[in-house]
Coordinates of C-alpha atoms and ligand atoms in Angstrom, one line a residue:
M798 CA 21.3 -4.7 18.6
A799 CA 23.7 -1.8 19.1
A800 CA 25.9 -4.0 21.4
S801 CA 26.5 -6.6 18.7
C802 CA 27.3 -3.9 16.2
V803 CA 30.8 -3.1 15.1
A804 CA 32.4 0.2 15.7
A805 CA 33.5 2.2 12.7
S806 CA 37.2 1.7 13.5
E807 CA 36.7 -2.1 13.4
L808 CA 34.8 -2.0 10.3
L809 CA 37.5 -3.0 7.8
N810 CA 38.1 -6.3 9.7
N811 CA 34.4 -7.1 9.2
I812 CA 34.0 -6.6 5.6
K813 CA 32.9 -9.8 4.1
Q814 CA 32.4 -8.7 0.5
I815 CA 35.5 -8.2 -1.5
S816 CA 33.9 -8.0 -4.8
A817 CA 33.7 -4.5 -6.0
L818 CA 37.1 -4.1 -7.7
R819 CA 35.6 -4.9 -11.1
P820 CA 37.3 -3.4 -14.1
K821 CA 35.6 -0.6 -15.9
A822 CA 35.0 -2.7 -18.9
S823 CA 32.5 -4.9 -17.1
Y824 CA 30.0 -2.0 -16.4
A825 CA 26.7 -3.8 -16.7
V826 CA 24.5 -1.1 -18.0
R827 CA 27.1 1.2 -19.0
A828 CA 26.3 3.5 -20.6
V829 CA 28.2 3.3 -23.6
S830 CA 27.3 6.2 -24.0
T831 CA -8.9 11.1 6.8
T832 CA -11.1 12.7 7.5
S833 CA -9.3 16.0 8.0
P834 CA -11.2 19.2 8.1
Q835 CA -8.8 20.7 5.6
C836 CA -9.3 18.0 3.0
H837 CA -10.6 19.5 -0.3
A838 CA -12.2 16.2 -1.1
Q839 CA -14.6 16.6 1.8
L840 CA -15.2 20.2 1.9
P841 CA -18.5 21.5 0.4
Q842 CA -18.0 23.7 -2.7
R843 CA -18.7 26.9 -0.7
A844 CA -16.0 26.3 1.9
R845 CA -13.5 25.3 -0.8
S846 CA -13.8 28.6 -2.6
A847 CA -14.1 30.8 0.5
P848 CA -11.0 33.0 0.3
Q849 CA -10.5 33.3 4.0
Q850 CA -10.2 29.6 4.6
L851 CA -6.7 28.2 5.0
V852 CA -6.2 24.8 3.4
G853 CA -3.4 22.3 3.4
V854 CA -0.9 21.7 0.6
V855 CA 1.0 18.4 0.6
G856 CA 3.9 17.3 -1.6
L857 CA 5.6 13.9 -1.0
E858 CA 9.2 12.8 -1.5
I859 CA 9.4 9.0 -1.4
H860 CA 12.4 6.8 -1.2
A861 CA 11.7 3.3 -2.5
Q862 CA 14.4 0.6 -1.9
I863 CA 14.8 -1.2 -5.2
N864 CA 14.1 -4.9 -5.0
S865 CA 17.4 -6.2 -6.2
S866 CA 19.7 -9.0 -5.0
T867 CA 22.7 -6.6 -5.1
K868 CA 23.4 -2.9 -4.5
L869 CA 23.3 -0.1 -7.0
F870 CA 27.0 0.2 -7.7
S871 CA 28.5 -2.9 -6.1
G872 CA 28.0 -6.7 -6.0
A873 CA 27.3 -6.8 -2.2
P874 CA 24.1 -8.5 -1.4
V875 CA 21.0 -6.7 -0.2
R876 CA 19.2 -8.2 2.8
F877 CA 17.1 -6.8 5.7
S878 CA 18.3 -7.6 9.2
A879 CA 21.5 -9.3 8.4
P880 CA 24.3 -9.1 11.0
P881 CA 25.8 -5.6 11.0
N882 CA 28.5 -4.9 8.4
S883 CA 28.1 -8.4 6.9
L884 CA 27.0 -7.0 3.5
V885 CA 29.6 -4.5 2.7
S886 CA 31.9 -4.4 -0.3
F887 CA 35.1 -2.3 -0.5
F888 CA 33.2 0.2 -2.7
D889 CA 30.4 0.5 -0.2
A890 CA 33.0 1.3 2.5
S891 CA 34.5 3.8 0.1
L892 CA 38.0 2.4 -0.1
P893 CA 40.3 4.3 -2.3
G894 CA 40.6 2.8 -5.8
T895 CA 37.2 1.3 -5.9
L896 CA 34.8 2.2 -8.7
P897 CA 31.0 2.1 -9.2
V898 CA 29.6 -0.6 -11.4
L899 CA 26.0 0.2 -12.3
N900 CA 23.5 -2.6 -11.6
K901 CA 21.4 -3.2 -14.6
R902 CA 18.5 -4.6 -12.5
C903 CA 18.2 -1.3 -10.6
V904 CA 18.0 0.6 -13.9
E905 CA 15.4 -1.7 -15.2
A906 CA 13.4 -1.3 -12.0
A907 CA 13.5 2.5 -12.3
V908 CA 12.4 2.4 -16.0
M909 CA 9.6 0.0 -15.2
T910 CA 8.4 2.1 -12.3
G911 CA 8.6 5.2 -14.5
L912 CA 6.6 3.6 -17.3
A913 CA 3.9 2.3 -14.8
L914 CA 3.6 5.9 -13.5
N915 CA 3.2 7.4 -17.0
C916 CA 6.6 9.1 -16.9
A917 CA 8.7 10.2 -19.8
V918 CA 11.8 8.0 -19.5
N919 CA 14.9 9.9 -20.4
R920 CA 17.1 8.2 -23.0
K921 CA 20.0 9.8 -21.3
S922 CA 20.4 10.6 -17.6
L923 CA 23.3 11.6 -15.5
F924 CA 24.8 10.8 -12.1
D925 CA 26.0 13.5 -9.6
R926 CA 27.6 13.6 -6.2
K927 CA 25.7 15.2 -3.4
H928 CA 27.9 15.9 -0.4
Y929 CA 26.9 15.3 3.2
F930 CA 29.1 14.7 6.2
Y931 CA 27.6 11.9 8.1
A932 CA 29.4 8.9 9.6
D933 CA 27.1 6.5 7.8
L934 CA 28.1 7.9 4.4
P935 CA 31.8 6.9 4.1
A936 CA 32.5 8.6 0.8
G937 CA 31.2 12.0 2.1
Y938 CA 28.8 12.1 -0.8
Q939 CA 25.8 10.2 -2.2
I940 CA 25.6 9.4 -5.9
T941 CA 22.2 10.6 -7.1
Q942 CA 20.7 12.1 -10.3
Q943 CA 20.4 15.8 -9.6
R944 CA 20.8 17.3 -13.1
L945 CA 19.0 14.8 -15.3
P946 CA 17.0 12.0 -13.6
I947 CA 16.0 8.8 -15.3
A948 CA 12.2 9.6 -15.5
V949 CA 10.2 12.8 -15.3
D950 CA 6.6 14.1 -15.6
G951 CA 4.5 11.2 -14.5
V952 CA 1.0 10.8 -13.0
L953 CA -0.1 8.6 -10.2
T954 CA -3.9 8.1 -10.2
Y955 CA -5.3 7.1 -6.9
S956 CA -8.8 6.8 -5.5
L957 CA -10.6 7.7 -2.4
L958 CA -13.9 6.6 -1.1
G959 CA -16.1 9.6 -0.6
G960 CA -19.7 10.5 -0.4
K961 CA -22.0 10.3 2.6
K962 CA -21.8 6.5 2.9
R963 CA -18.1 6.6 1.9
N964 CA -18.8 4.2 -1.0
Q965 CA -18.4 6.5 -3.9
V966 CA -15.1 6.1 -5.6
M967 CA -13.4 9.4 -6.4
R968 CA -10.4 9.3 -8.7
K969 CA -7.5 11.9 -8.2
N970 CA -4.2 12.5 -9.8
V971 CA -0.9 13.6 -8.4
T972 CA 1.9 14.6 -10.7
I973 CA 5.3 12.8 -10.4
K974 CA 7.9 15.5 -11.0
Q975 CA 10.8 13.0 -11.3
I976 CA 12.2 9.6 -10.4
Q977 CA 15.9 9.5 -9.7
L978 CA 18.3 6.6 -9.0
E979 CA 20.4 7.1 -5.9
Q980 CA 22.3 5.3 -3.2
D981 CA 21.0 4.6 0.3
S982 CA 23.2 5.5 3.3
G983 CA 24.3 3.2 6.1
K984 CA 22.8 3.4 9.6
S985 CA 24.2 5.1 12.7
L986 CA 23.4 3.3 15.9
H987 CA 23.8 5.3 19.1
D988 CA 25.1 3.2 22.0
D989 CA 24.2 5.3 25.1
V990 CA 25.9 2.9 27.5
R991 CA 29.3 3.2 26.0
S992 CA 28.5 6.6 24.6
Q993 CA 29.6 5.6 21.1
T994 CA 28.0 5.8 17.7
L995 CA 28.3 2.6 15.9
I996 CA 28.0 2.3 12.1
D997 CA 26.3 -0.4 10.1
L998 CA 27.0 -0.2 6.4
N999 CA 24.8 -3.0 5.3
R1000 CA 22.4 -0.5 3.8
A1001 CA 25.1 1.7 2.3
G1002 CA 24.8 1.7 -1.4
V1003 CA 21.5 -0.1 -1.7
G1004 CA 19.7 1.2 -4.8
L1005 CA 16.9 3.7 -4.2
M1006 CA 14.3 5.3 -6.5
E1007 CA 13.5 8.7 -5.2
L1008 CA 10.0 9.8 -6.4
V1009 CA 9.3 13.5 -6.1
M1010 CA 5.7 14.5 -6.2
E1011 CA 4.3 17.9 -7.0
P1012 CA 2.4 19.6 -4.1
D1013 CA -1.0 18.5 -5.5
M1014 CA -2.6 17.0 -2.5
S1015 CA -4.4 18.7 0.4
C1016 CA -4.7 16.4 3.4
G1017 CA -3.5 13.3 5.1
E1018 CA -6.2 11.1 3.6
E1019 CA -5.2 11.9 0.1
A1020 CA -1.6 11.4 0.8
A1021 CA -2.3 8.0 2.4
A1022 CA -4.4 6.9 -0.5
A1023 CA -1.7 7.9 -3.0
V1024 CA 1.0 6.1 -1.1
R1025 CA -1.1 3.0 -0.7
E1026 CA -1.7 3.0 -4.5
L1027 CA 2.0 3.5 -5.1
Q1028 CA 2.8 0.7 -2.8
L1029 CA 0.4 -1.6 -4.7
I1030 CA 1.9 -0.6 -8.0
L1031 CA 5.5 -1.1 -6.8
Q1032 CA 4.6 -4.5 -5.4
A1033 CA 2.8 -5.5 -8.6
L1034 CA 5.9 -4.5 -10.6
G1035 CA 8.2 -6.2 -8.1
T1036 CA 10.5 -3.2 -8.2
C1037 CA 10.2 -2.5 -4.4
Q1038 CA 8.7 -4.7 -1.6
G1039 CA 7.1 -1.5 -0.2
N1040 CA 7.2 -2.4 3.5
M1041 CA 7.2 0.9 5.3
S1042 CA 7.9 -0.5 8.7
E1043 CA 11.1 -2.1 7.4
G1044 CA 12.1 1.1 5.7
Q1045 CA 11.7 -0.2 2.1
L1046 CA 9.4 2.7 1.4
R1047 CA 10.2 5.9 3.2
V1048 CA 7.9 8.9 2.9
D1049 CA 8.8 12.5 3.7
A1050 CA 5.8 14.8 3.7
N1051 CA 6.2 18.5 2.8
V1052 CA 3.3 20.4 4.2
S1053 CA 2.2 24.0 4.0
V1054 CA -1.1 26.0 4.3
H1055 CA -2.4 28.8 2.2
R1056 CA -5.6 30.5 1.0
P1057 CA -6.8 29.0 -2.3
G1058 CA -5.8 31.4 -5.1
E1059 CA -2.8 32.8 -3.2
P1060 CA 0.8 31.7 -3.5
L1061 CA 1.8 28.6 -1.6
G1062 CA 2.9 29.0 2.0
V1063 CA 6.2 28.2 3.7
R1064 CA 6.5 24.4 4.0
T1065 CA 7.8 22.1 6.7
E1066 CA 9.1 18.7 6.0
V1067 CA 7.9 15.9 8.2
K1068 CA 10.0 12.8 8.6
N1069 CA 10.1 9.6 10.6
I1070 CA 6.8 8.3 9.3
N1071 CA 6.7 4.5 9.2
S1072 CA 3.2 3.6 8.3
I1073 CA 0.4 4.9 6.0
R1074 CA -1.8 5.5 9.0
Y1075 CA 0.8 7.6 10.7
L1076 CA 1.4 9.5 7.4
A1077 CA -2.2 10.6 7.3
R1078 CA -2.1 11.6 11.0
A1079 CA 1.2 13.4 10.8
I1080 CA 0.0 15.5 7.8
D1081 CA -3.3 16.4 9.4
Y1082 CA -1.6 17.3 12.6
E1083 CA 0.9 19.5 10.8
I1084 CA -1.7 21.3 8.7
Q1085 CA -3.7 22.1 11.9
R1086 CA -0.6 23.2 13.7
Q1087 CA 0.4 25.6 10.9
I1088 CA -3.2 27.0 10.7
D1089 CA -3.1 27.6 14.5
V1090 CA 0.3 29.3 14.2
L1091 CA -0.9 31.7 11.5
Q1092 CA -4.2 32.4 13.2
R1093 CA -2.3 33.4 16.4
G1094 CA -0.4 35.8 14.2
G1095 CA 2.8 33.8 14.0
T1096 CA 4.8 32.6 11.0
V1097 CA 5.6 29.0 9.9
Q1098 CA 9.3 28.2 9.9
N1099 CA 10.8 26.3 7.0
E1100 CA 12.1 23.4 9.1
T1101 CA 12.4 19.6 9.3
R1102 CA 10.0 18.1 11.8
A1103 CA 9.8 14.5 13.1
Y1104 CA 6.5 12.7 13.7
D1105 CA 6.2 11.2 17.1
S1106 CA 3.6 8.4 16.8
K1107 CA 3.1 8.1 20.6
S1108 CA 2.0 11.7 21.1
G1109 CA 0.7 12.1 17.5
E1110 CA 2.6 15.4 17.2
T1111 CA 5.3 16.7 14.9
L1112 CA 8.4 18.2 16.6
P1113 CA 11.3 20.2 15.2
M1114 CA 14.4 18.1 14.4
R1115 CA 17.6 19.6 15.6
D1116 CA 20.0 17.9 13.2
K1117 CA 19.3 19.9 10.1
E1118 CA 19.4 23.5 11.2
G1119 CA 20.6 26.1 8.7
L1120 CA 20.8 25.8 4.9
Q1121 CA 22.9 22.9 3.6
D1122 CA 25.3 23.3 0.8
Y1123 CA 25.4 20.0 -1.0
R1124 CA 28.2 21.0 -3.4
F1125 CA 26.7 19.1 -6.3
M1126 CA 29.2 17.9 -8.9
P1127 CA 29.0 15.4 -11.8
E1128 CA 30.1 11.9 -10.8
P1129 CA 33.3 11.5 -12.7
N1130 CA 33.4 7.7 -12.5
L1131 CA 30.1 7.1 -14.2
P1132 CA 29.4 7.9 -17.8
P1133 CA 25.9 9.1 -18.8
L1134 CA 23.3 6.4 -18.5
I1135 CA 21.9 5.7 -22.0
L1136 CA 18.8 3.7 -22.6
Y1137 CA 17.6 2.4 -26.0
E1138 CA 14.1 2.6 -27.4
D1139 CA 13.9 -0.8 -29.0
D1140 CA 16.2 -3.5 -30.5
A1141 CA 16.2 -1.7 -33.8
S1142 CA 17.8 1.4 -32.3
L1143 CA 20.7 -0.5 -30.8
P1144 CA 24.0 0.6 -32.5
T1145 CA 25.9 -2.2 -34.2
G1146 CA 28.3 -4.1 -32.0
I1147 CA 26.3 -3.5 -28.8
D1148 CA 25.3 -6.6 -26.8
A1149 CA 21.6 -6.3 -26.0
C1150 CA 22.2 -8.0 -22.7
Q1151 CA 24.5 -5.2 -21.6
V1152 CA 22.0 -2.4 -22.1
V1153 CA 18.4 -1.6 -21.1
V1154 CA 15.8 -1.5 -23.9
V1155 CA 12.7 0.4 -22.9
Q1156 CA 10.4 -1.4 -25.3
K1157 CA 11.2 -4.7 -23.8
I1158 CA 10.4 -3.4 -20.3
K1159 CA 7.1 -2.0 -21.6
E1160 CA 6.1 -5.4 -23.0
G1161 CA 6.8 -7.0 -19.7
L1162 CA 4.7 -4.7 -17.5
P1163 CA 2.3 -6.7 -15.4
E1164 CA -1.4 -5.9 -14.7
L1165 CA -1.5 -2.8 -12.6
P1166 CA -3.8 -2.5 -9.6
S1167 CA -6.2 0.0 -11.3
V1168 CA -6.5 -2.2 -14.3
K1169 CA -7.0 -5.2 -12.1
R1170 CA -9.8 -3.5 -10.2
D1171 CA -11.6 -2.4 -13.4
R1172 CA -11.3 -6.0 -14.7
L1173 CA -12.8 -7.4 -11.5
V1174 CA -15.7 -5.0 -11.7
Q1175 CA -16.4 -5.8 -15.4
T1176 CA -15.8 -9.5 -15.3
Y1177 CA -17.7 -10.3 -12.1
G1178 CA -20.2 -7.4 -11.8
I1179 CA -19.0 -6.6 -8.3
L1180 CA -19.1 -3.1 -6.8
P1181 CA -16.0 -0.8 -7.2
E1182 CA -15.5 -0.6 -3.5
H1183 CA -15.3 -4.4 -3.3
S1184 CA -12.7 -4.3 -6.0
F1185 CA -10.6 -2.0 -3.7
T1186 CA -11.0 -4.4 -0.8
L1187 CA -9.9 -7.4 -3.0
V1188 CA -6.9 -5.7 -4.5
N1189 CA -5.8 -4.1 -1.2
E1190 CA -5.4 -7.4 0.6
D1191 CA -2.5 -9.5 -0.5
G1192 CA -3.7 -12.7 -2.1
L1193 CA -7.4 -12.0 -1.8
V1194 CA -8.1 -11.7 -5.6
D1195 CA -6.6 -15.1 -6.1
Y1196 CA -8.6 -16.5 -3.2
F1197 CA -11.8 -15.0 -4.6
E1198 CA -11.2 -16.3 -8.1
A1199 CA -10.3 -19.8 -6.8
V1200 CA -13.7 -19.9 -4.9
L1201 CA -15.5 -18.8 -8.1
K1202 CA -13.9 -21.6 -10.0
A1203 CA -15.3 -24.2 -7.6
T1204 CA -18.8 -23.0 -7.2
K1205 CA -21.8 -22.1 -9.4
K1206 CA -22.7 -19.3 -7.0
E1207 CA -22.8 -15.9 -8.6
P1208 CA -19.7 -13.7 -8.1
R1209 CA -21.9 -11.0 -6.6
K1210 CA -23.0 -13.3 -3.9
V1211 CA -19.5 -14.8 -3.3
I1212 CA -17.9 -11.4 -2.8
G1213 CA -19.8 -10.7 0.4
W1214 CA -18.5 -14.0 1.9
V1215 CA -14.9 -13.1 0.9
T1216 CA -14.9 -9.5 2.0
N1217 CA -17.1 -9.8 5.1
E1218 CA -16.9 -13.3 6.6
L1219 CA -13.5 -14.3 5.5
L1220 CA -11.7 -11.0 5.7
G1221 CA -13.5 -10.1 9.0
H1222 CA -12.3 -13.2 10.6
L1223 CA -8.7 -12.8 9.3
K1224 CA -8.5 -9.2 10.5
Q1225 CA -9.9 -10.0 13.9
Q1226 CA -7.0 -12.4 14.4
D1227 CA -4.4 -10.4 12.5
M1228 CA -3.9 -13.1 9.9
S1229 CA -3.0 -12.8 6.2
V1230 CA -5.1 -14.4 3.5
C1231 CA -2.5 -17.2 3.0
Q1232 CA -2.9 -18.2 6.7
S1233 CA -6.7 -18.7 6.4
P1234 CA -7.8 -22.0 8.0
I1235 CA -10.5 -22.2 5.4
S1236 CA -9.3 -22.9 1.9
P1237 CA -11.0 -21.5 -1.2
S1238 CA -12.3 -25.0 -2.1
A1239 CA -13.6 -25.5 1.4
L1240 CA -15.5 -22.2 1.2
A1241 CA -16.8 -23.1 -2.2
E1242 CA -18.2 -26.4 -0.8
L1243 CA -20.0 -24.5 1.9
L1244 CA -21.5 -22.0 -0.6
E1245 CA -22.5 -24.9 -2.9
L1246 CA -24.5 -26.4 0.0
Q1247 CA -26.3 -23.2 0.4
E1248 CA -26.8 -22.7 -3.3
T1249 CA -28.3 -26.1 -3.8
G1250 CA -30.7 -25.6 -0.9
H1251 CA -29.2 -28.0 1.5
I1252 CA -28.7 -25.3 4.2
S1253 CA -30.1 -21.9 4.7
S1254 CA -28.0 -18.7 4.6
S1255 CA -28.0 -18.2 8.3
V1256 CA -26.9 -21.8 8.9
A1257 CA -24.2 -21.3 6.3
K1258 CA -22.8 -18.5 8.5
Q1259 CA -22.9 -20.8 11.6
V1260 CA -21.1 -23.5 9.6
F1261 CA -18.5 -21.0 8.5
Q1262 CA -17.7 -20.2 12.1
E1263 CA -17.4 -23.9 12.9
M1264 CA -15.1 -24.4 9.9
W1265 CA -12.9 -21.6 11.2
R1266 CA -12.7 -23.2 14.6
S1267 CA -12.1 -26.7 13.4
P1268 CA -9.9 -26.6 10.3
G1269 CA -10.0 -29.7 8.3
K1270 CA -13.7 -30.4 8.9
T1271 CA -15.7 -29.9 5.7
A1272 CA -19.0 -28.0 5.5
L1273 CA -20.9 -31.2 4.8
Q1274 CA -19.4 -33.0 7.8
I1275 CA -20.4 -30.1 10.1
T1276 CA -23.9 -29.9 8.6
Q1277 CA -24.4 -33.6 9.1
E1278 CA -22.9 -33.9 12.6
Q1279 CA -24.9 -31.0 13.9
D1280 CA -28.0 -31.8 11.9
L1281 CA -28.1 -28.4 10.3
G1282 CA -29.7 -29.4 7.0
L1283 CA -32.6 -27.5 5.7
V1284 CA -36.0 -28.4 7.2
S1285 CA -38.3 -28.9 4.2
D1286 CA -40.8 -31.3 5.8
T1287 CA -44.0 -29.4 4.9
A1288 CA -46.0 -30.9 7.8
Q1289 CA -43.5 -30.0 10.4
L1290 CA -43.2 -26.4 9.0
H1291 CA -47.0 -26.1 9.0
I1292 CA -47.0 -26.8 12.7
I1293 CA -44.3 -24.2 13.5
C1294 CA -45.9 -21.6 11.2
Q1295 CA -49.2 -22.1 12.9
K1296 CA -47.7 -21.6 16.3
V1297 CA -46.1 -18.3 15.2
V1298 CA -49.3 -17.1 13.5
D1299 CA -51.4 -17.9 16.6
S1300 CA -49.1 -16.1 19.0
H1301 CA -48.8 -12.9 16.9
P1302 CA -52.3 -11.7 16.1
D1303 CA -51.3 -8.0 15.7
E1304 CA -48.8 -8.9 13.0
V1305 CA -51.3 -11.1 11.2
H1306 CA -53.8 -8.2 11.3
A1307 CA -51.2 -5.8 9.9
I1308 CA -50.5 -8.2 7.0
R1309 CA -54.1 -8.7 6.3
S1310 CA -54.6 -4.9 6.2
G1311 CA -51.9 -4.7 3.4
N1312 CA -48.6 -4.3 5.2
K1313 CA -46.9 -7.2 3.6
K1314 CA -43.5 -6.4 5.0
V1315 CA -44.6 -7.7 8.4
L1316 CA -44.4 -11.2 6.9
N1317 CA -40.7 -10.9 7.1
K1318 CA -40.9 -10.6 10.9
L1319 CA -43.0 -13.8 11.1
M1320 CA -40.5 -15.5 8.8
G1321 CA -37.7 -14.5 11.2
L1322 CA -39.6 -16.0 14.1
V1323 CA -40.1 -19.3 12.3
Q1324 CA -36.3 -19.3 11.6
K1325 CA -35.7 -18.6 15.3
E1326 CA -37.8 -21.7 16.2
T1327 CA -35.8 -23.8 13.7
K1328 CA -32.4 -22.3 14.5
G1329 CA -32.3 -20.9 11.0
R1330 CA -32.8 -24.3 9.3
A1331 CA -36.3 -23.8 7.8
D1332 CA -36.6 -23.7 4.0
P1333 CA -37.3 -20.0 3.4
V1334 CA -39.3 -20.6 0.2
L1335 CA -41.6 -23.0 1.8
V1336 CA -42.0 -20.9 5.0
R1337 CA -43.0 -17.9 3.0
A1338 CA -45.6 -19.8 1.0
I1339 CA -47.1 -21.3 4.1
L1340 CA -47.2 -18.0 6.0
Q1341 CA -48.7 -16.2 3.0
K1342 CA -51.5 -18.8 2.9
K1343 CA -52.1 -18.6 6.7
T1344 CA -52.2 -14.8 6.7
S1345 CA -54.2 -14.2 3.6
Ligands
LIG1708 P1 13.8 21.2 -2.9 O1 14.5 21.2 -4.2 O2 14.1 22.4 -2.0 O3 13.7 20.0 -2.1 P2 11.4 21.0 -4.4 O4 10.7 22.1 -5.2 O5 12.1 20.0 -5.2 O6 12.3 21.6 -3.3 O7 10.2 20.3 -3.6 C1 10.5 19.2 -2.8 C2 9.2 18.7 -2.3 O8 8.4 19.6 -1.6 C3 8.3 18.2 -3.5 O9 7.7 17.0 -3.1 C4 7.2 19.3 -3.5 O10 6.0 18.8 -4.0 C5 7.1 19.8 -2.1 N1 6.7 21.2 -2.0 C6 7.3 22.2 -2.6 N2 6.7 23.4 -2.2 C7 5.7 23.0 -1.3 C8 4.8 23.7 -0.5 N3 4.7 25.1 -0.5 N4 3.9 23.0 0.2 C9 4.0 21.7 0.3 N5 4.9 21.0 -0.4 C10 5.7 21.6 -1.2
LIG1709 MG1 14.1 17.7 -1.8

């Protein structure tokens, strides 16, 4: 990858986008104006309030790449893994004389995200320059919203599965301090062979929403659940694709430890976390490391650390030593960003297409994951933990509802097939729901066969496996080909039942002395004889008679 990259000096020859020199008048939205021992969730009440116990404190800073076809202040396209420096406008490369043109779509995405996270959306927000000196930041500063961000004071509600069986849904809140719009930087690629650093500016200027959370969480598991919920919300809104491994969602974890009731401890900031699983591990490792340091009589340093997923450790990063002076200043080329409450509040002469109206975005908010889960529980009578499984898997709710449409089987019975059989098979082969070889209608047909008494439930599972192996074959075809239909020939069942009764005198004795549960064992034996095909209702009746 590095070899095909273009060195900084060659950059200007490679700029394909020559679009950013738009006159000021065309400003779009111008602003005319785990399981961790430290987790509170799992500690018994006594341990939680014990003053000597050190507990973790976690606050996340999350950068979400805005899902937009163009960058925050230029018309250059946004795409992942395009050839290096193929998506760079003059503005992105910071050529003198270029000016920022605010992308309306990015503002709408931030407003939508703010509304979905219960934030107060500021009718006026400001842009500032934050100075860094990195080769991948050609202007020498990033445009961000330091003084007055677009949204503040929100809440993200997320849930954890707790309790002994881990099936109790516990709701928790984390406060969103603010959401700010800012530019992404480019990427530096180090070519060790030629000992050069190469610069790719494709990402430079892509719109980001930075979400700053208050330090309300206490362990990796909570942070992981909160980020997963955020990811689902952003995906439902369509404001960010949320893929952590592609860097669309980047999470920095601030971690400290303290004794409850005492002031917060010194924090470290853990970076380089590219999956939710690693986020939980990195945080729990860091909490334990800090506890160990303090218990050995040491002090925690305020530093940036990187998570190494191979070793599972966090290690100090060398590049950010010392305090940075960002020399913040107002961005002189961008006026304040003004939003309007509703159409009625638009000043005369303002074109509604050129501005962002909060009310319109509110009306267009889609169903959020938490609402979807509640709806699924209420409409179908399924368990809350099943609603989590459904909503967590891309496409699974649609699949489930499509099966329901095609069968008379109760939703509560269908859910097990979808979350156990189907999802189990998909996970085993690392497949997504849309890749399933069994379509919703094919599964519905199988469940119908079972529901109408043509096959038993254990045979249904065999047929499912066969359908998985031979896509295209219907449940009925498989049942007929392999002669798996329910055996309801009473005479034949009588013979089999008699055989089982005769060869199990102890069980028969137990049933006769009142232990009716043992009948299930005999039923199981009959099913074994018939390879699961015997009509269970008939078998039960026959066995009951023979053991009475
Ligand atoms: P700064 O402006 O220095 O970045 P902030 O107060 O804005 O500091 O906090 C940045 C992030 O660090 C926030 O996500 C916040 O929740 C988190 N944070 C602040 N103090 C602590 C602490 N003692 N322990 C853990 N996280 C913290
Ligand atoms: Mg910060």
